Amino acid sequence: MPALALPVVLALVAWWFSTGLILALQHLPRRTHAWSLGGATLVLAGALWTIGRSAGDPSEAAAYAGFLAALAVWGWQEMAYYMGFVSGPRPVACPPSARGLDRFLAALATSLWHEFAILAGGLVILCLVWGEPNRVGLWTYAVLVLMNASARLNLFLGVRNLQLEFLPAHLGYLACYLRQRAMNGLFPLSVSLGTAAAVLLGAAALGAEAGQARTGLALVATLTALAVLEHWFLMLPLPAAALWRWSLPEAGKSAATEAGPAGEGA
């Protein structure tokens, strides 16, 4: 058990810090975004090189490298979307009359190029690790993709806490695609499957021999558990915004404080 402490703590800190850093950068003035994404693109290139270079390395260090590099690739995807560089063919507010499938398609049109970019990123990582022993980067990216898609679908269907303080001003039009509800039919399935995956990955890590496999499983299991926690932030009165208070602009901090835990009263 003590041997698993390092990957668990590293995954927790990397998740918390990388999320806060992206929030801080996307809330900066628009004139800074091109510079931020330019820097992130350099990091992206380095991250993909790291995934490819470490794919054939069976060491524990390579597992950490693959994990952190995949987080960096995902960070570029998030920055490109939330800064407005890679969005979709119709990045506009939802038509007032849109309902059901029309509303879903309108929401998809705000981020279609982003979805393609996510798919392209996954294919590149898959090619880089194909036939190699270290696939931690691929596992990490897959968890991020699946849990992010689940969270966004839940926001579309309706959750208690919309967490609008996380949205930068230039993406305010996205709020109309979100729905505030006490529960939706997908949420129990999302958290149940996510929890089961985290438990199975954690059990596999506990049962694995010391080395890359155990470290990689522990990293991915922790990330999966944190993604499930993020789902619960959408429904339960938990102080989600407080975790990244340092990264939010003053307006967002005030809104979070006034709303109470996890955006109550939003």
PDB file of C-alpha atoms in Angstrom, residues 150 153-162 178-192 231-237:
ATOM      1  CA  SER A 150     -20.026  11.914 -19.684  1.00  0.00           C
ATOM      2  CA  LEU A 153     -23.781  15.037 -21.465  1.00  0.00           C
ATOM      3  CA  ASN A 154     -24.896  15.299 -17.848  1.00  0.00           C
ATOM      4  CA  LEU A 155     -24.647  19.088 -18.011  1.00  0.00           C
ATOM      5  CA  PHE A 156     -26.724  19.044 -21.182  1.00  0.00           C
ATOM      6  CA  LEU A 157     -29.390  16.770 -19.655  1.00  0.00           C
ATOM      7  CA  GLY A 158     -29.501  18.686 -16.393  1.00  0.00           C
ATOM      8  CA  VAL A 159     -27.586  18.845 -13.113  1.00  0.00           C
ATOM      9  CA  ARG A 160     -28.033  20.706  -9.850  1.00  0.00           C
ATOM     10  CA  ASN A 161     -24.819  22.736  -9.992  1.00  0.00           C
ATOM     11  CA  LEU A 162     -24.033  24.253 -13.389  1.00  0.00           C
ATOM     12  CA  LEU A 178     -27.030  23.638 -19.886  1.00  0.00           C
ATOM     13  CA  ARG A 179     -30.004  22.679 -17.774  1.00  0.00           C
ATOM     14  CA  GLN A 180     -30.493  22.883 -14.024  1.00  0.00           C
ATOM     15  CA  ARG A 181     -32.285  19.833 -12.630  1.00  0.00           C
ATOM     16  CA  ALA A 182     -32.163  17.823  -9.435  1.00  0.00           C
ATOM     17  CA  MET A 183     -31.314  14.643 -11.392  1.00  0.00           C
ATOM     18  CA  ASN A 184     -31.176  13.160 -14.872  1.00  0.00           C
ATOM     19  CA  GLY A 185     -31.324   9.579 -16.080  1.00  0.00           C
ATOM     20  CA  LEU A 186     -27.696   9.393 -17.182  1.00  0.00           C
ATOM     21  CA  PHE A 187     -26.096  10.526 -13.922  1.00  0.00           C
ATOM     22  CA  PRO A 188     -26.575   7.299 -11.884  1.00  0.00           C
ATOM     23  CA  LEU A 189     -25.179   5.268 -14.778  1.00  0.00           C
ATOM     24  CA  SER A 190     -22.202   7.632 -15.178  1.00  0.00           C
ATOM     25  CA  VAL A 191     -21.151   7.505 -11.534  1.00  0.00           C
ATOM     26  CA  SER A 192     -21.850   3.771 -11.217  1.00  0.00           C
ATOM     27  CA  HIS A 231     -19.419  14.235 -11.500  1.00  0.00           C
ATOM     28  CA  TRP A 232     -20.607  14.397  -7.895  1.00  0.00           C
ATOM     29  CA  PHE A 233     -19.657  18.081  -7.811  1.00  0.00           C
ATOM     30  CA  LEU A 234     -22.390  18.567 -10.417  1.00  0.00           C
ATOM     31  CA  MET A 235     -25.094  17.191  -8.120  1.00  0.00           C
ATOM     32  CA  LEU A 236     -24.118  17.432  -4.458  1.00  0.00           C
ATOM     33  CA  PRO A 237     -23.622  20.602  -2.369  1.00  0.00           C
TER      34      PRO A 237
END
